[in-house]
Coordinates of C-alpha atoms in Angstrom, one line a residue:
M2 CA -24.2 16.3 16.7
L3 CA -27.5 16.8 15.3
C4 CA -30.2 14.0 15.3
R5 CA -33.7 13.8 14.5
F6 CA -36.0 15.9 16.5
S7 CA -40.1 16.7 17.0
L8 CA -40.7 20.4 16.0
F9 CA -44.1 19.8 17.8
G10 CA -45.1 18.4 21.1
K11 CA -42.8 17.5 24.2
P12 CA -39.2 16.7 23.6
S13 CA -38.3 13.1 22.8
S14 CA -35.2 11.1 24.3
K15 CA -33.8 11.9 21.1
D16 CA -34.0 15.5 21.4
A17 CA -31.6 15.5 24.4
A18 CA -28.7 15.2 21.7
L19 CA -29.5 18.8 20.8
A20 CA -28.5 20.0 24.3
G21 CA -24.7 19.3 23.1
I22 CA -23.9 16.0 24.6
S23 CA -20.3 15.6 24.8
K24 CA -19.9 12.5 26.6
A25 CA -22.1 10.0 28.4
G26 CA -21.7 6.5 30.2
P27 CA -22.1 4.7 33.5
L28 CA -20.6 6.0 36.7
L29 CA -21.0 5.5 40.3
K30 CA -22.2 8.3 42.2
H31 CA -22.2 8.8 46.2
R32 CA -25.5 9.1 47.6
Q33 CA -24.9 12.3 49.4
I34 CA -24.0 15.8 48.1
D35 CA -21.1 17.7 49.9
V36 CA -20.4 14.5 52.1
C37 CA -17.0 15.7 53.2
G38 CA -18.0 19.6 53.8
A39 CA -15.7 22.1 53.9
S40 CA -12.7 20.0 54.8
G41 CA -13.1 17.9 51.8
S42 CA -13.5 21.1 49.5
S43 CA -10.2 22.5 50.5
S44 CA -8.1 19.6 50.8
G45 CA -7.9 18.9 47.0
G46 CA -6.4 15.5 48.1
D47 CA -7.6 12.0 48.6
S48 CA -11.0 12.7 50.1
S49 CA -12.5 9.3 48.9
G50 CA -11.6 7.9 52.4
C51 CA -14.7 9.4 54.0
L52 CA -17.1 7.8 51.4
G53 CA -18.3 4.5 52.4
N54 CA -18.2 1.5 50.0
K55 CA -22.0 1.2 50.8
E56 CA -23.0 4.7 49.7
W57 CA -22.3 4.4 46.0
E58 CA -24.9 3.8 43.5
S59 CA -24.6 3.0 39.9
Q60 CA -26.2 5.8 37.5
F61 CA -25.9 6.6 33.9
F62 CA -24.5 10.1 33.4
V63 CA -24.9 12.6 30.3
L64 CA -22.6 15.5 30.1
N65 CA -24.1 18.5 28.0
D66 CA -23.5 22.0 27.5
H67 CA -24.6 23.1 31.1
S68 CA -25.0 20.2 33.4
L69 CA -24.0 16.7 34.5
T70 CA -27.3 14.8 34.2
F71 CA -27.7 11.2 36.2
Y72 CA -30.3 8.6 35.0
P73 CA -31.5 5.2 36.6
V74 CA -29.4 2.2 35.4
G75 CA -31.5 -0.8 34.2
L76 CA -34.1 0.9 33.0
R77 CA -34.4 0.7 29.3
N78 CA -34.9 4.2 27.3
A79 CA -35.5 5.7 30.8
A80 CA -36.6 9.1 30.1
V81 CA -36.8 10.7 33.4
P82 CA -33.6 11.7 35.1
C83 CA -32.8 11.2 38.7
G84 CA -31.4 14.9 38.9
D85 CA -28.3 17.0 37.8
V86 CA -25.4 19.3 38.5
L87 CA -25.7 22.4 37.0
L88 CA -22.2 23.4 36.0
T89 CA -20.7 27.1 36.5
G90 CA -17.5 28.8 35.3
D91 CA -16.1 28.4 39.0
T92 CA -16.6 24.4 38.4
K93 CA -13.5 22.5 39.6
V94 CA -13.0 18.8 38.9
I95 CA -10.5 17.3 41.3
E96 CA -9.1 14.0 41.5
A97 CA -10.1 12.7 45.0
S98 CA -8.4 9.4 44.3
S99 CA -7.2 7.5 41.2
S100 CA -10.8 6.6 39.8
V101 CA -12.9 9.1 41.8
L102 CA -13.6 12.7 40.8
R103 CA -14.8 15.6 43.0
V104 CA -17.2 17.8 41.2
D105 CA -17.5 21.2 42.8
T106 CA -19.6 24.0 41.1
G107 CA -19.3 26.5 43.9
F108 CA -22.7 25.8 45.1
E109 CA -22.9 21.9 45.6
V110 CA -20.4 19.0 45.5
M111 CA -20.6 15.6 43.8
F112 CA -18.5 12.6 44.0
I113 CA -18.5 10.2 40.9
R114 CA -16.3 7.0 40.4
A115 CA -15.3 5.8 37.1
R116 CA -14.2 2.3 36.1
D117 CA -10.7 3.0 36.2
S118 CA -8.0 5.8 36.3
T119 CA -8.0 6.4 32.6
D120 CA -11.7 6.6 32.5
A121 CA -11.9 9.3 35.3
K122 CA -9.1 11.3 33.5
D123 CA -11.4 11.2 30.5
W124 CA -14.5 12.4 32.4
K125 CA -12.5 15.1 34.0
R126 CA -11.0 16.4 30.8
S127 CA -14.5 16.4 29.3
I128 CA -16.3 18.3 32.1
E129 CA -13.5 20.9 32.3
A130 CA -13.8 21.5 28.6
N131 CA -17.6 22.3 28.9
V132 CA -16.8 24.6 32.0
D133 CA -14.5 26.5 29.6
R134 CA -17.0 27.1 27.4
I135 CA -20.0 27.8 29.8
G136 CA -19.2 31.9 29.5
E137 CA -20.8 31.5 25.9
L138 CA -23.9 30.1 26.8
P139 CA -26.3 32.3 29.0
R140 CA -29.1 31.0 31.0
G141 CA -31.8 32.6 32.9
Y142 CA -35.6 33.4 33.5
F143 CA -37.9 34.7 30.9
T144 CA -41.7 35.4 30.6
K145 CA -42.8 33.4 27.8
V146 CA -45.7 35.2 25.7
R147 CA -48.0 33.7 22.9
A148 CA -49.7 35.4 20.0
T149 CA -53.2 35.9 20.3
S150 CA -53.4 37.6 17.1
K151 CA -51.0 39.2 14.2
W152 CA -50.4 42.1 16.6
R153 CA -51.1 40.9 20.1
R154 CA -49.5 39.0 22.4
Q155 CA -50.5 37.2 25.8
R156 CA -48.1 37.0 28.5
G157 CA -47.6 33.4 29.9
K158 CA -45.5 31.5 32.5
R159 CA -42.1 32.8 33.6
L160 CA -39.8 29.9 32.8
F161 CA -36.1 29.2 32.9
Y162 CA -34.2 28.9 29.8
M163 CA -30.5 27.9 28.7
L164 CA -28.9 28.2 25.5
H165 CA -26.9 25.4 23.9
H166 CA -24.5 25.5 21.0
A167 CA -27.4 23.8 18.9
C168 CA -30.6 24.6 20.7
I169 CA -32.4 26.4 23.5
T170 CA -34.0 24.5 26.2
Q171 CA -37.1 25.3 28.4
H172 CA -37.2 24.2 32.2
A173 CA -39.9 24.8 34.8
S174 CA -37.6 26.5 37.1
Y175 CA -33.7 26.7 38.1
A176 CA -34.1 23.7 40.3
Q177 CA -35.5 21.5 37.5
T178 CA -32.9 21.9 34.8
S179 CA -32.6 18.1 34.5
V180 CA -36.2 18.1 32.8
I181 CA -36.5 19.6 29.5
S182 CA -40.1 20.6 29.2
S183 CA -39.7 22.2 25.5
I184 CA -36.8 22.6 23.2
L185 CA -36.2 24.9 20.0
P186 CA -33.4 23.7 17.6
L187 CA -30.9 26.4 16.2
L188 CA -31.1 25.6 12.5
E189 CA -29.5 27.1 9.4
T190 CA -32.7 28.8 9.1
T191 CA -33.4 30.1 12.5
T192 CA -33.7 33.9 12.8
V193 CA -33.7 36.1 16.1
S194 CA -35.1 39.4 16.5
T195 CA -36.4 42.0 19.0
F196 CA -40.0 43.1 19.7
G197 CA -41.0 45.5 22.3
D198 CA -38.9 46.9 24.9
T199 CA -37.0 43.7 26.1
G200 CA -38.5 40.9 23.9
I201 CA -36.8 38.2 21.9
L202 CA -38.6 36.6 18.9
V203 CA -36.8 33.2 17.8
T204 CA -38.1 31.6 14.5
T205 CA -36.8 28.2 13.4
G206 CA -37.7 29.3 9.6
P207 CA -39.9 31.1 7.4
T208 CA -42.5 28.6 6.6
H209 CA -46.0 28.4 8.5
R210 CA -44.9 25.3 10.3
A211 CA -41.9 27.0 11.9
M212 CA -41.6 27.1 15.7
K213 CA -41.6 30.4 17.4
W214 CA -40.6 31.4 20.7
S215 CA -41.3 35.0 22.1
L216 CA -39.7 35.7 25.4
V217 CA -39.5 38.8 27.5
A218 CA -36.1 39.4 29.1
D219 CA -36.0 41.7 32.7
T220 CA -33.5 44.2 31.2
K221 CA -32.5 45.6 28.1
R222 CA -29.1 44.2 28.8
E223 CA -30.4 40.6 29.2
Q224 CA -32.0 41.2 25.9
G225 CA -28.7 42.3 24.0
Q226 CA -26.6 39.6 25.8
W227 CA -29.1 36.7 24.6
I228 CA -29.5 38.2 21.0
A229 CA -25.7 38.2 20.5
A230 CA -25.1 34.9 22.1
I231 CA -28.2 33.2 19.8
S232 CA -26.9 35.1 16.8
Q233 CA -23.4 33.7 17.4
A234 CA -25.0 30.1 17.8
I235 CA -27.0 30.4 14.4
T236 CA -23.9 31.7 12.7
T237 CA -21.7 29.0 14.0
T238 CA -24.3 26.3 12.9
Q239 CA -24.5 27.8 9.5
V240 CA -20.7 27.5 9.0
M241 CA -20.4 24.2 10.3
S242 CA -23.2 22.9 8.1
S243 CA -21.4 24.1 5.0
L244 CA -18.1 22.4 5.8
P245 CA -17.6 18.8 4.4
V246 CA -17.9 16.3 7.1
I247 CA -14.9 14.9 8.7
P248 CA -15.4 11.0 8.6
V249 CA -15.3 8.2 11.1
Y250 CA -11.9 6.4 11.8
F251 CA -10.5 4.1 9.3
P252 CA -7.9 2.0 11.1
D253 CA -6.1 1.0 8.0
A254 CA -6.2 4.4 6.1
T255 CA -3.2 5.3 3.9
L256 CA -4.2 8.5 2.7
D257 CA -7.3 10.8 3.2
G258 CA -8.5 14.4 2.2
F259 CA -10.8 16.2 0.1
L260 CA -11.5 15.6 -3.5
S261 CA -13.7 17.0 -6.2
M262 CA -15.7 14.2 -7.9
R263 CA -17.2 14.6 -11.4
Q264 CA -20.9 13.9 -11.4
A265 CA -23.6 13.2 -14.2
G266 CA -23.8 16.5 -16.3
G267 CA -20.2 17.7 -15.7
V268 CA -21.0 18.9 -12.2
W269 CA -17.9 18.7 -9.8
N270 CA -18.8 18.0 -6.0
E271 CA -16.3 17.9 -3.3
H272 CA -16.3 14.8 -1.0
F273 CA -13.9 13.2 1.7
F274 CA -12.1 10.2 0.5
V275 CA -9.9 8.0 2.4
A276 CA -7.7 5.2 0.8
T277 CA -7.3 2.1 2.7
K278 CA -5.3 -1.2 1.7
D279 CA -8.0 -2.5 -0.4
S280 CA -10.8 0.3 -1.2
L281 CA -11.0 3.9 -1.9
H282 CA -13.8 5.2 0.3
R283 CA -16.2 8.2 -0.5
V284 CA -17.8 9.6 2.8
E285 CA -21.2 10.7 3.0
K286 CA -22.9 12.6 5.8
D287 CA -26.4 12.9 6.4
Y288 CA -26.8 16.0 8.7
F289 CA -30.7 15.6 9.6
N290 CA -29.9 12.3 11.1
N291 CA -26.5 12.7 12.2
K292 CA -25.2 9.7 10.3
T293 CA -21.9 9.1 8.6
S294 CA -21.6 6.4 5.9
S295 CA -19.3 5.5 3.1
K296 CA -19.3 4.1 -0.4
A297 CA -16.3 1.9 -1.0
F298 CA -14.7 1.5 -4.5
P299 CA -12.5 -1.9 -4.2
L300 CA -9.2 -1.6 -5.5
T301 CA -8.2 -4.5 -7.6
P302 CA -4.9 -5.7 -9.5
N303 CA -6.4 -4.4 -12.9
T304 CA -7.3 -0.9 -11.5
A305 CA -5.8 1.9 -13.8
V306 CA -4.8 5.5 -12.4
S307 CA -4.2 8.2 -15.2
S308 CA -4.0 11.8 -15.5
T309 CA -6.8 13.6 -17.2
S310 CA -7.5 17.1 -18.5
L311 CA -11.1 17.4 -17.4
H312 CA -10.3 19.9 -14.5
N313 CA -7.4 21.7 -13.4
N314 CA -5.6 18.8 -11.3
S315 CA -7.9 16.1 -12.6
F316 CA -7.1 12.3 -12.7
E317 CA -9.2 9.1 -13.4
V318 CA -9.5 5.8 -11.6
V319 CA -11.0 2.9 -13.2
T320 CA -11.8 -0.1 -11.0
F321 CA -13.2 -3.3 -11.8
S322 CA -16.8 -1.8 -11.8
D323 CA -16.4 2.0 -11.5
V324 CA -14.8 4.8 -13.4
L325 CA -14.1 7.8 -11.0
H326 CA -13.1 11.4 -12.5
L327 CA -11.4 13.1 -9.5
N328 CA -10.0 16.4 -9.1
A329 CA -7.3 17.6 -6.1
S330 CA -6.7 21.0 -4.7
S331 CA -3.2 21.1 -6.2
R332 CA -0.6 19.3 -8.4
E333 CA 1.3 18.2 -5.6
A334 CA -2.0 16.6 -4.0
K335 CA -2.9 15.0 -7.2
N336 CA 0.6 13.6 -7.8
E337 CA 0.4 12.4 -4.0
W338 CA -3.2 10.7 -4.6
M339 CA -2.3 8.9 -7.7
A340 CA 1.1 7.2 -6.5
A341 CA -0.7 6.4 -3.3
I342 CA -3.5 4.6 -5.1
R343 CA -1.0 3.0 -7.7
D344 CA 1.1 1.6 -4.5
L345 CA -2.2 0.2 -3.0
V346 CA -3.2 -1.5 -6.4
A347 CA 0.3 -3.0 -6.8
S348 CA -0.2 -4.6 -3.4
T349 CA -3.6 -6.1 -4.0
G350 CA -2.4 -8.7 -6.2
N351 CA -2.0 -11.5 -3.6
M352 CA -5.4 -10.4 -2.2
Y353 CA -7.4 -12.4 -4.9
S354 CA -7.6 -16.0 -5.4
K355 CA -6.0 -17.5 -8.7
E356 CA -9.2 -19.7 -8.8
D357 CA -11.4 -16.6 -9.2
K358 CA -12.3 -16.9 -12.8
L359 CA -13.8 -13.4 -13.2
Q360 CA -10.9 -11.6 -11.7
A361 CA -8.7 -13.5 -13.9
A362 CA -10.5 -12.9 -17.0
S363 CA -10.2 -9.2 -16.1
L364 CA -6.6 -9.4 -15.7
A365 CA -5.8 -11.3 -19.0

């Protein structure tokens, strides 16, 4: 989920990804909030009849950990949102019609129209999933202070903060949560500690270039709640970053899973492999840039698969141009991989032209 971000200065448009974007796309939004009043909120039925067709406007919606934010459509890389609806734990998403959703937070109501019923149901599921997790992510006002020396801090403005799964966002006020004035990422190296009676110090790392926020809560209870929630978010980040990546979807995958691969010097590193009808793919993850890529090892008719004794459950795949030393988690997994690759190799014979002299020579 993480993308490149700027540690200094104002957030860029890419920083928004740190705020836990789970869904984004164009929708129609009704121009008025709480159009149907109390009668609409209690009916739960088709309340779209009171919404005139001329009152809908196209917006680009972004759903993140705390809110449903909408941007103007047609402005390339528009950075300034039109507004947002701050989700609450009591938010209800009701199907007002086949393609219209009524989002009721308990404080405000917004109607959105998707392109069809399938798209509407998808948005409904996504919003409800975020609502279920809101209790894990506190938000509230803090007084931000800055260090004037090693031992002294100067009190600054009182601002509104929201904890996300991967960052903390700063806003001018509760009413301006659609605009992020600053953002502090929660990295593997981020630490959180207390200072004073109700202070919270969050630091992104041990270096002198690390970003630091010193925030003063109103009460000890608030301080404890935020310390616990931030600590949990940092722990989750550390655990998730240590897990091997789950790759993008391969439509013709025959078998996939984790295998250790022998590197230069005899070191075995774990990777995610996917076997398709014509290749064995090793998937790589760039966590900093949030990119997933794969290296393909083509399976040709002359590919050989054999067992080795280099590791507990190791085997060798020799392709037209590469030699792969792999190790499975168990003997059963090893046999499954070897059988699957051999079957794929056997089926590649018809994929190559008999006029391919290089391939013909390798098969001779």
